[in-house]
Amino acid sequence: NAGVMQNPRHLVRRRGQEARLRCSPVKGHSHVYWYRQLPEEGLKFMVYLQKENIIDESGMPKERFSAEFPKEGPSILRIQQVVRGDSAAYFCASSPISDTTGELFFGEGSRLTVL
Amino acid sequence: GQQLNQSPQSMFIQEGEDVSMNCTSSSIFNTWLWYKQDPGEGPVLLIALYKAGELTSNGRLTAQFGITRKDSFLNISASIPSDVGIYFCAGQLGGGSNYKLTFGKGTLLTVNP
């Protein structure tokens, strides 16, 4: 997984609560990508961020979901007012350059369960 | 959007057997990738294919990028118990959007010792 660190590994929330997932990219990587994996599905792209910028959020649900990658610290994927359908594994990947070909390495994921 | 059809959905084989799985797409991809995911873990990149017709090996794994650029297959020879897991194909379109992988739904492989 090339050093991408995600936490928490597991998170349980009740409906209506907020979930915050963190991703620390490989040292020196300034491009971060978030993917979501629903049960028994492949991963689906959510958002691409560079430091302090959202580059492509075309895969993000329009409401309740937000992501940031501040100048200092990890990238955060925030889900407000969670619903049962948000239960999934959320994976982060990072790269040193933007248009990376074949070199997308994922972290171990954060598994969100909404009760 | 693009869709990848991955088959079979699952396979049950005996240790030592060879395995083959494939992906097809209605769209052309510039790069095909094969990942393996163990339970509770993230997907790990196994093989990347960059040119149509390319055949690439990684130990007991062999993958090919179809000539039409719309399909790819992965073969595992002489399977062993640690091959158990979910195998995903993924495609990259290129053109500045390589970060936006399209994944298949996966093939669940079970190996009986």
PDB file of C-alpha atoms in Angstrom:
ATOM      1  CA  ASN A   1       0.000   0.000   0.000  1.00  0.00           C
ATOM      2  CA  ALA A   2       3.050   2.225  -0.457  1.00  0.00           C
ATOM      3  CA  GLY A   3       2.737   4.021   2.882  1.00  0.00           C
ATOM      4  CA  VAL A   4      -0.665   5.675   2.569  1.00  0.00           C
ATOM      5  CA  MET A   5      -2.050   5.779   6.102  1.00  0.00           C
ATOM      6  CA  GLN A   6      -5.738   5.942   6.854  1.00  0.00           C
ATOM      7  CA  ASN A   7      -7.566   6.219  10.146  1.00  0.00           C
ATOM      8  CA  PRO A   8      -9.679   5.155  11.743  1.00  0.00           C
ATOM      9  CA  ARG A   9      -9.671   1.666  10.230  1.00  0.00           C
ATOM     10  CA  HIS A  10     -13.183   1.118  11.527  1.00  0.00           C
ATOM     11  CA  LEU A  11     -15.805   3.658  12.489  1.00  0.00           C
ATOM     12  CA  VAL A  12     -19.322   3.104  13.759  1.00  0.00           C
ATOM     13  CA  ARG A  13     -21.831   5.924  13.688  1.00  0.00           C
ATOM     14  CA  ARG A  14     -25.551   6.242  14.328  1.00  0.00           C
ATOM     15  CA  ARG A  15     -27.775   7.810  11.719  1.00  0.00           C
ATOM     16  CA  GLY A  16     -27.508  11.583  11.805  1.00  0.00           C
ATOM     17  CA  GLN A  17     -24.010  11.716  13.266  1.00  0.00           C
ATOM     18  CA  GLU A  18     -20.913  12.953  11.500  1.00  0.00           C
ATOM     19  CA  ALA A  19     -18.045  10.804  10.226  1.00  0.00           C
ATOM     20  CA  ARG A  20     -14.513  12.098   9.670  1.00  0.00           C
ATOM     21  CA  LEU A  21     -12.011   9.952   7.838  1.00  0.00           C
ATOM     22  CA  ARG A  22      -8.341  10.872   7.617  1.00  0.00           C
ATOM     23  CA  CYS A  23      -5.709  10.093   5.032  1.00  0.00           C
ATOM     24  CA  SER A  24      -1.999  10.787   5.281  1.00  0.00           C
ATOM     25  CA  PRO A  25      -0.411  10.411   1.837  1.00  0.00           C
ATOM     26  CA  VAL A  26       2.976   8.952   1.125  1.00  0.00           C
ATOM     27  CA  LYS A  27       5.614  11.459   2.269  1.00  0.00           C
ATOM     28  CA  GLY A  28       6.217  13.963  -0.489  1.00  0.00           C
ATOM     29  CA  HIS A  29       3.006  13.203  -2.367  1.00  0.00           C
ATOM     30  CA  SER A  30       0.819  16.244  -2.890  1.00  0.00           C
ATOM     31  CA  HIS A  31      -2.054  14.586  -4.787  1.00  0.00           C
ATOM     32  CA  VAL A  32      -4.733  12.648  -2.917  1.00  0.00           C
ATOM     33  CA  TYR A  33      -7.684  10.651  -4.228  1.00  0.00           C
ATOM     34  CA  TRP A  34     -10.662   9.249  -2.340  1.00  0.00           C
ATOM     35  CA  TYR A  35     -12.617   6.207  -3.495  1.00  0.00           C
ATOM     36  CA  ARG A  36     -15.648   4.459  -2.001  1.00  0.00           C
ATOM     37  CA  GLN A  37     -16.353   0.735  -2.067  1.00  0.00           C
ATOM     38  CA  LEU A  38     -19.915  -0.351  -1.366  1.00  0.00           C
ATOM     39  CA  PRO A  39     -20.450  -3.961  -0.243  1.00  0.00           C
ATOM     40  CA  GLU A  40     -19.672  -6.446  -3.020  1.00  0.00           C
ATOM     41  CA  GLU A  41     -18.765  -3.686  -5.449  1.00  0.00           C
ATOM     42  CA  GLY A  42     -15.596  -2.305  -6.988  1.00  0.00           C
ATOM     43  CA  LEU A  43     -14.122   0.996  -5.908  1.00  0.00           C
ATOM     44  CA  LYS A  44     -15.663   4.187  -7.268  1.00  0.00           C
ATOM     45  CA  PHE A  45     -13.875   7.509  -7.591  1.00  0.00           C
ATOM     46  CA  MET A  46     -15.101  10.310  -5.345  1.00  0.00           C
ATOM     47  CA  VAL A  47     -12.692  13.240  -5.293  1.00  0.00           C
ATOM     48  CA  TYR A  48      -9.199  14.385  -6.253  1.00  0.00           C
ATOM     49  CA  LEU A  49      -7.415  16.982  -4.145  1.00  0.00           C
ATOM     50  CA  GLN A  50      -4.125  18.801  -4.168  1.00  0.00           C
ATOM     51  CA  LYS A  51      -2.883  20.795  -1.209  1.00  0.00           C
ATOM     52  CA  GLU A  52      -5.592  23.363  -0.404  1.00  0.00           C
ATOM     53  CA  ASN A  53      -7.436  22.689  -3.680  1.00  0.00           C
ATOM     54  CA  ILE A  54     -10.231  20.443  -4.859  1.00  0.00           C
ATOM     55  CA  ILE A  55      -9.388  19.468  -8.430  1.00  0.00           C
ATOM     56  CA  ASP A  56     -12.187  17.065  -9.326  1.00  0.00           C
ATOM     57  CA  GLU A  57     -15.160  16.245  -7.111  1.00  0.00           C
ATOM     58  CA  SER A  58     -17.315  14.756  -9.843  1.00  0.00           C
ATOM     59  CA  GLY A  59     -17.772  11.501  -7.892  1.00  0.00           C
ATOM     60  CA  MET A  60     -18.848  13.105  -4.631  1.00  0.00           C
ATOM     61  CA  PRO A  61     -22.499  13.058  -3.610  1.00  0.00           C
ATOM     62  CA  LYS A  62     -23.805  16.587  -3.845  1.00  0.00           C
ATOM     63  CA  GLU A  63     -24.973  16.776  -0.244  1.00  0.00           C
ATOM     64  CA  ARG A  64     -23.486  15.881   3.124  1.00  0.00           C
ATOM     65  CA  PHE A  65     -20.047  14.936   1.733  1.00  0.00           C
ATOM     66  CA  SER A  66     -17.016  17.211   1.734  1.00  0.00           C
ATOM     67  CA  ALA A  67     -13.264  16.769   1.454  1.00  0.00           C
ATOM     68  CA  GLU A  68     -10.240  18.879   2.172  1.00  0.00           C
ATOM     69  CA  PHE A  69      -6.471  18.596   1.981  1.00  0.00           C
ATOM     70  CA  PRO A  70      -5.010  21.420   4.063  1.00  0.00           C
ATOM     71  CA  LYS A  71      -1.530  22.827   3.738  1.00  0.00           C
ATOM     72  CA  GLU A  72      -0.550  20.985   6.886  1.00  0.00           C
ATOM     73  CA  GLY A  73      -1.963  17.697   8.077  1.00  0.00           C
ATOM     74  CA  PRO A  74      -3.915  14.854   6.526  1.00  0.00           C
ATOM     75  CA  SER A  75      -6.686  14.923   3.982  1.00  0.00           C
ATOM     76  CA  ILE A  76     -10.135  14.688   5.571  1.00  0.00           C
ATOM     77  CA  LEU A  77     -13.283  13.167   4.099  1.00  0.00           C
ATOM     78  CA  ARG A  78     -16.270  14.403   6.067  1.00  0.00           C
ATOM     79  CA  ILE A  79     -19.746  12.924   5.933  1.00  0.00           C
ATOM     80  CA  GLN A  80     -22.448  14.856   7.757  1.00  0.00           C
ATOM     81  CA  GLN A  81     -25.731  13.391   8.981  1.00  0.00           C
ATOM     82  CA  VAL A  82     -24.774   9.871   7.960  1.00  0.00           C
ATOM     83  CA  VAL A  83     -27.391   7.446   6.657  1.00  0.00           C
ATOM     84  CA  ARG A  84     -27.277   3.646   6.392  1.00  0.00           C
ATOM     85  CA  GLY A  85     -26.398   3.873   2.708  1.00  0.00           C
ATOM     86  CA  ASP A  86     -23.113   5.574   3.622  1.00  0.00           C
ATOM     87  CA  SER A  87     -21.885   2.295   5.122  1.00  0.00           C
ATOM     88  CA  ALA A  88     -18.904   1.409   2.962  1.00  0.00           C
ATOM     89  CA  ALA A  89     -15.145   1.189   2.850  1.00  0.00           C
ATOM     90  CA  TYR A  90     -13.465   4.470   1.979  1.00  0.00           C
ATOM     91  CA  PHE A  91     -10.034   4.271   0.408  1.00  0.00           C
ATOM     92  CA  CYS A  92      -7.434   6.911  -0.151  1.00  0.00           C
ATOM     93  CA  ALA A  93      -4.571   6.914  -2.650  1.00  0.00           C
ATOM     94  CA  SER A  94      -1.801   9.396  -3.300  1.00  0.00           C
ATOM     95  CA  SER A  95       0.691  10.231  -6.029  1.00  0.00           C
ATOM     96  CA  PRO A  96       3.626  12.574  -6.521  1.00  0.00           C
ATOM     97  CA  ILE A  97       2.357  13.872  -9.863  1.00  0.00           C
ATOM     98  CA  SER A  98      -1.083  14.518 -11.214  1.00  0.00           C
ATOM     99  CA  ASP A  99      -1.502  12.454 -14.368  1.00  0.00           C
ATOM    100  CA  THR A 100      -0.062   9.274 -12.971  1.00  0.00           C
ATOM    101  CA  THR A 101      -0.350   6.238 -15.208  1.00  0.00           C
ATOM    102  CA  GLY A 102      -0.815   2.909 -13.471  1.00  0.00           C
ATOM    103  CA  GLU A 103       0.777   4.149 -10.274  1.00  0.00           C
ATOM    104  CA  LEU A 104      -2.213   4.480  -7.971  1.00  0.00           C
ATOM    105  CA  PHE A 105      -1.538   2.806  -4.611  1.00  0.00           C
ATOM    106  CA  PHE A 106      -4.269   2.615  -2.017  1.00  0.00           C
ATOM    107  CA  GLY A 107      -4.272   2.718   1.752  1.00  0.00           C
ATOM    108  CA  GLU A 108      -5.896   0.011   3.847  1.00  0.00           C
ATOM    109  CA  GLY A 109      -9.168   1.890   4.019  1.00  0.00           C
ATOM    110  CA  SER A 110     -11.617   3.138   6.621  1.00  0.00           C
ATOM    111  CA  ARG A 111     -14.714   1.019   7.087  1.00  0.00           C
ATOM    112  CA  LEU A 112     -17.758   3.019   8.097  1.00  0.00           C
ATOM    113  CA  THR A 113     -20.764   1.288   9.588  1.00  0.00           C
ATOM    114  CA  VAL A 114     -23.906   3.324  10.125  1.00  0.00           C
ATOM    115  CA  LEU A 115     -26.358   1.854  12.605  1.00  0.00           C
TER     116      LEU A 115
ATOM    117  CA  GLY B   1     -20.198   6.453 -17.540  1.00  0.00           C
ATOM    118  CA  GLN B   2     -17.833   3.606 -18.337  1.00  0.00           C
ATOM    119  CA  GLN B   3     -18.606   0.156 -17.038  1.00  0.00           C
ATOM    120  CA  LEU B   4     -16.405  -2.871 -16.703  1.00  0.00           C
ATOM    121  CA  ASN B   5     -17.894  -6.343 -16.816  1.00  0.00           C
ATOM    122  CA  GLN B   6     -15.736  -8.725 -14.848  1.00  0.00           C
ATOM    123  CA  SER B   7     -16.207 -12.487 -14.892  1.00  0.00           C
ATOM    124  CA  PRO B   8     -16.574 -14.852 -13.313  1.00  0.00           C
ATOM    125  CA  GLN B   9     -18.059 -13.372 -10.134  1.00  0.00           C
ATOM    126  CA  SER B  10     -16.536 -16.152  -8.061  1.00  0.00           C
ATOM    127  CA  MET B  11     -14.404 -19.241  -8.483  1.00  0.00           C
ATOM    128  CA  PHE B  12     -13.770 -22.277  -6.288  1.00  0.00           C
ATOM    129  CA  ILE B  13     -10.680 -24.209  -7.285  1.00  0.00           C
ATOM    130  CA  GLN B  14      -8.284 -26.790  -5.929  1.00  0.00           C
ATOM    131  CA  GLU B  15      -4.749 -25.874  -4.995  1.00  0.00           C
ATOM    132  CA  GLY B  16      -2.470 -26.313  -7.986  1.00  0.00           C
ATOM    133  CA  GLU B  17      -5.091 -25.488 -10.597  1.00  0.00           C
ATOM    134  CA  ASP B  18      -4.772 -22.616 -13.044  1.00  0.00           C
ATOM    135  CA  VAL B  19      -7.240 -19.728 -12.947  1.00  0.00           C
ATOM    136  CA  SER B  20      -8.419 -17.313 -15.601  1.00  0.00           C
ATOM    137  CA  MET B  21     -10.598 -14.224 -15.220  1.00  0.00           C
ATOM    138  CA  ASN B  22     -11.385 -11.388 -17.583  1.00  0.00           C
ATOM    139  CA  CYS B  23     -12.810  -7.923 -17.977  1.00  0.00           C
ATOM    140  CA  THR B  24     -14.629  -6.372 -20.886  1.00  0.00           C
ATOM    141  CA  SER B  25     -15.678  -2.817 -21.477  1.00  0.00           C
ATOM    142  CA  SER B  26     -17.833  -0.866 -23.880  1.00  0.00           C
ATOM    143  CA  SER B  27     -15.202   1.874 -23.835  1.00  0.00           C
ATOM    144  CA  ILE B  28     -11.546   1.986 -24.818  1.00  0.00           C
ATOM    145  CA  PHE B  29      -9.031   2.285 -22.008  1.00  0.00           C
ATOM    146  CA  ASN B  30      -5.428   3.447 -22.274  1.00  0.00           C
ATOM    147  CA  THR B  31      -4.247   1.389 -19.315  1.00  0.00           C
ATOM    148  CA  TRP B  32      -5.516  -1.768 -17.676  1.00  0.00           C
ATOM    149  CA  LEU B  33      -4.685  -2.595 -14.072  1.00  0.00           C
ATOM    150  CA  TRP B  34      -5.239  -5.696 -11.981  1.00  0.00           C
ATOM    151  CA  TYR B  35      -5.550  -5.448  -8.183  1.00  0.00           C
ATOM    152  CA  LYS B  36      -5.972  -8.007  -5.425  1.00  0.00           C
ATOM    153  CA  GLN B  37      -7.864  -7.233  -2.235  1.00  0.00           C
ATOM    154  CA  ASP B  38      -7.598  -9.348   0.903  1.00  0.00           C
ATOM    155  CA  PRO B  39     -10.427  -9.203   3.484  1.00  0.00           C
ATOM    156  CA  GLY B  40     -10.286  -5.976   5.469  1.00  0.00           C
ATOM    157  CA  GLU B  41      -7.434  -4.571   3.406  1.00  0.00           C
ATOM    158  CA  GLY B  42      -6.972  -2.138   0.556  1.00  0.00           C
ATOM    159  CA  PRO B  43      -6.473  -3.236  -3.055  1.00  0.00           C
ATOM    160  CA  VAL B  44      -2.877  -4.027  -3.966  1.00  0.00           C
ATOM    161  CA  LEU B  45      -1.652  -3.442  -7.504  1.00  0.00           C
ATOM    162  CA  LEU B  46      -0.554  -6.681  -9.184  1.00  0.00           C
ATOM    163  CA  ILE B  47       0.016  -5.830 -12.826  1.00  0.00           C
ATOM    164  CA  ALA B  48      -0.253  -2.723 -15.002  1.00  0.00           C
ATOM    165  CA  LEU B  49      -0.684  -2.946 -18.786  1.00  0.00           C
ATOM    166  CA  TYR B  50       0.077   0.066 -20.964  1.00  0.00           C
ATOM    167  CA  LYS B  51      -0.149  -1.026 -24.614  1.00  0.00           C
ATOM    168  CA  ALA B  52      -2.737  -2.890 -26.652  1.00  0.00           C
ATOM    169  CA  GLY B  53      -1.636  -6.487 -27.131  1.00  0.00           C
ATOM    170  CA  GLU B  54       0.836  -6.301 -24.247  1.00  0.00           C
ATOM    171  CA  LEU B  55       1.365  -9.523 -22.293  1.00  0.00           C
ATOM    172  CA  THR B  56       2.953  -9.060 -18.875  1.00  0.00           C
ATOM    173  CA  SER B  57       3.941 -11.522 -16.180  1.00  0.00           C
ATOM    174  CA  ASN B  58       4.527 -11.111 -12.465  1.00  0.00           C
ATOM    175  CA  GLY B  59       5.564 -14.453 -10.987  1.00  0.00           C
ATOM    176  CA  ARG B  60       2.673 -16.869 -11.448  1.00  0.00           C
ATOM    177  CA  LEU B  61       0.441 -14.075 -12.745  1.00  0.00           C
ATOM    178  CA  THR B  62       0.061 -13.233 -16.411  1.00  0.00           C
ATOM    179  CA  ALA B  63      -2.150 -10.493 -17.799  1.00  0.00           C
ATOM    180  CA  GLN B  64      -2.900  -9.262 -21.288  1.00  0.00           C
ATOM    181  CA  PHE B  65      -4.194  -5.983 -22.676  1.00  0.00           C
ATOM    182  CA  GLY B  66      -6.645  -6.814 -25.456  1.00  0.00           C
ATOM    183  CA  ILE B  67      -5.956  -5.659 -29.004  1.00  0.00           C
ATOM    184  CA  THR B  68      -9.235  -3.746 -29.135  1.00  0.00           C
ATOM    185  CA  ARG B  69      -8.292  -1.984 -25.851  1.00  0.00           C
ATOM    186  CA  LYS B  70     -11.693  -2.990 -24.514  1.00  0.00           C
ATOM    187  CA  ASP B  71     -10.709  -6.102 -22.620  1.00  0.00           C
ATOM    188  CA  SER B  72      -8.079  -7.722 -20.461  1.00  0.00           C
ATOM    189  CA  PHE B  73      -7.530 -11.070 -18.811  1.00  0.00           C
ATOM    190  CA  LEU B  74      -5.584 -12.295 -15.798  1.00  0.00           C
ATOM    191  CA  ASN B  75      -4.254 -15.829 -15.426  1.00  0.00           C
ATOM    192  CA  ILE B  76      -2.897 -17.350 -12.234  1.00  0.00           C
ATOM    193  CA  SER B  77      -0.946 -20.565 -12.653  1.00  0.00           C
ATOM    194  CA  ALA B  78      -0.507 -23.301 -10.066  1.00  0.00           C
ATOM    195  CA  SER B  79      -2.736 -21.621  -7.483  1.00  0.00           C
ATOM    196  CA  ILE B  80      -1.840 -21.711  -3.792  1.00  0.00           C
ATOM    197  CA  PRO B  81      -3.982 -20.998  -0.712  1.00  0.00           C
ATOM    198  CA  SER B  82      -2.635 -17.451  -0.321  1.00  0.00           C
ATOM    199  CA  ASP B  83      -4.084 -16.568  -3.733  1.00  0.00           C
ATOM    200  CA  VAL B  84      -7.466 -16.371  -2.001  1.00  0.00           C
ATOM    201  CA  GLY B  85      -8.995 -12.911  -2.272  1.00  0.00           C
ATOM    202  CA  ILE B  86     -10.931 -10.621  -4.563  1.00  0.00           C
ATOM    203  CA  TYR B  87      -9.329  -9.676  -7.871  1.00  0.00           C
ATOM    204  CA  PHE B  88     -10.332  -6.423  -9.515  1.00  0.00           C
ATOM    205  CA  CYS B  89      -9.645  -5.118 -12.973  1.00  0.00           C
ATOM    206  CA  ALA B  90      -9.507  -1.369 -13.454  1.00  0.00           C
ATOM    207  CA  GLY B  91      -9.145   0.865 -16.482  1.00  0.00           C
ATOM    208  CA  GLN B  92      -7.617   4.285 -16.988  1.00  0.00           C
ATOM    209  CA  LEU B  93      -8.835   6.557 -19.763  1.00  0.00           C
ATOM    210  CA  GLY B  94      -5.807   8.834 -19.935  1.00  0.00           C
ATOM    211  CA  GLY B  95      -6.143  12.370 -21.212  1.00  0.00           C
ATOM    212  CA  GLY B  96      -5.404  13.928 -17.849  1.00  0.00           C
ATOM    213  CA  SER B  97      -7.866  11.789 -15.910  1.00  0.00           C
ATOM    214  CA  ASN B  98      -5.711   8.791 -15.044  1.00  0.00           C
ATOM    215  CA  TYR B  99      -6.603   9.217 -11.383  1.00  0.00           C
ATOM    216  CA  LYS B 100     -10.216   8.317 -12.167  1.00  0.00           C
ATOM    217  CA  LEU B 101     -10.014   4.539 -12.325  1.00  0.00           C
ATOM    218  CA  THR B 102     -13.036   2.518 -13.393  1.00  0.00           C
ATOM    219  CA  PHE B 103     -13.212  -0.761 -11.458  1.00  0.00           C
ATOM    220  CA  GLY B 104     -14.932  -4.031 -12.214  1.00  0.00           C
ATOM    221  CA  LYS B 105     -17.035  -5.666  -9.501  1.00  0.00           C
ATOM    222  CA  GLY B 106     -14.364  -8.226  -8.720  1.00  0.00           C
ATOM    223  CA  THR B 107     -13.798 -11.963  -8.905  1.00  0.00           C
ATOM    224  CA  LEU B 108     -13.804 -13.781  -5.566  1.00  0.00           C
ATOM    225  CA  LEU B 109     -11.269 -16.588  -5.646  1.00  0.00           C
ATOM    226  CA  THR B 110     -11.362 -19.451  -3.165  1.00  0.00           C
ATOM    227  CA  VAL B 111      -8.581 -22.028  -3.214  1.00  0.00           C
ATOM    228  CA  ASN B 112      -9.135 -25.355  -1.485  1.00  0.00           C
ATOM    229  CA  PRO B 113      -5.908 -26.821  -0.137  1.00  0.00           C
TER     230      PRO B 113
END
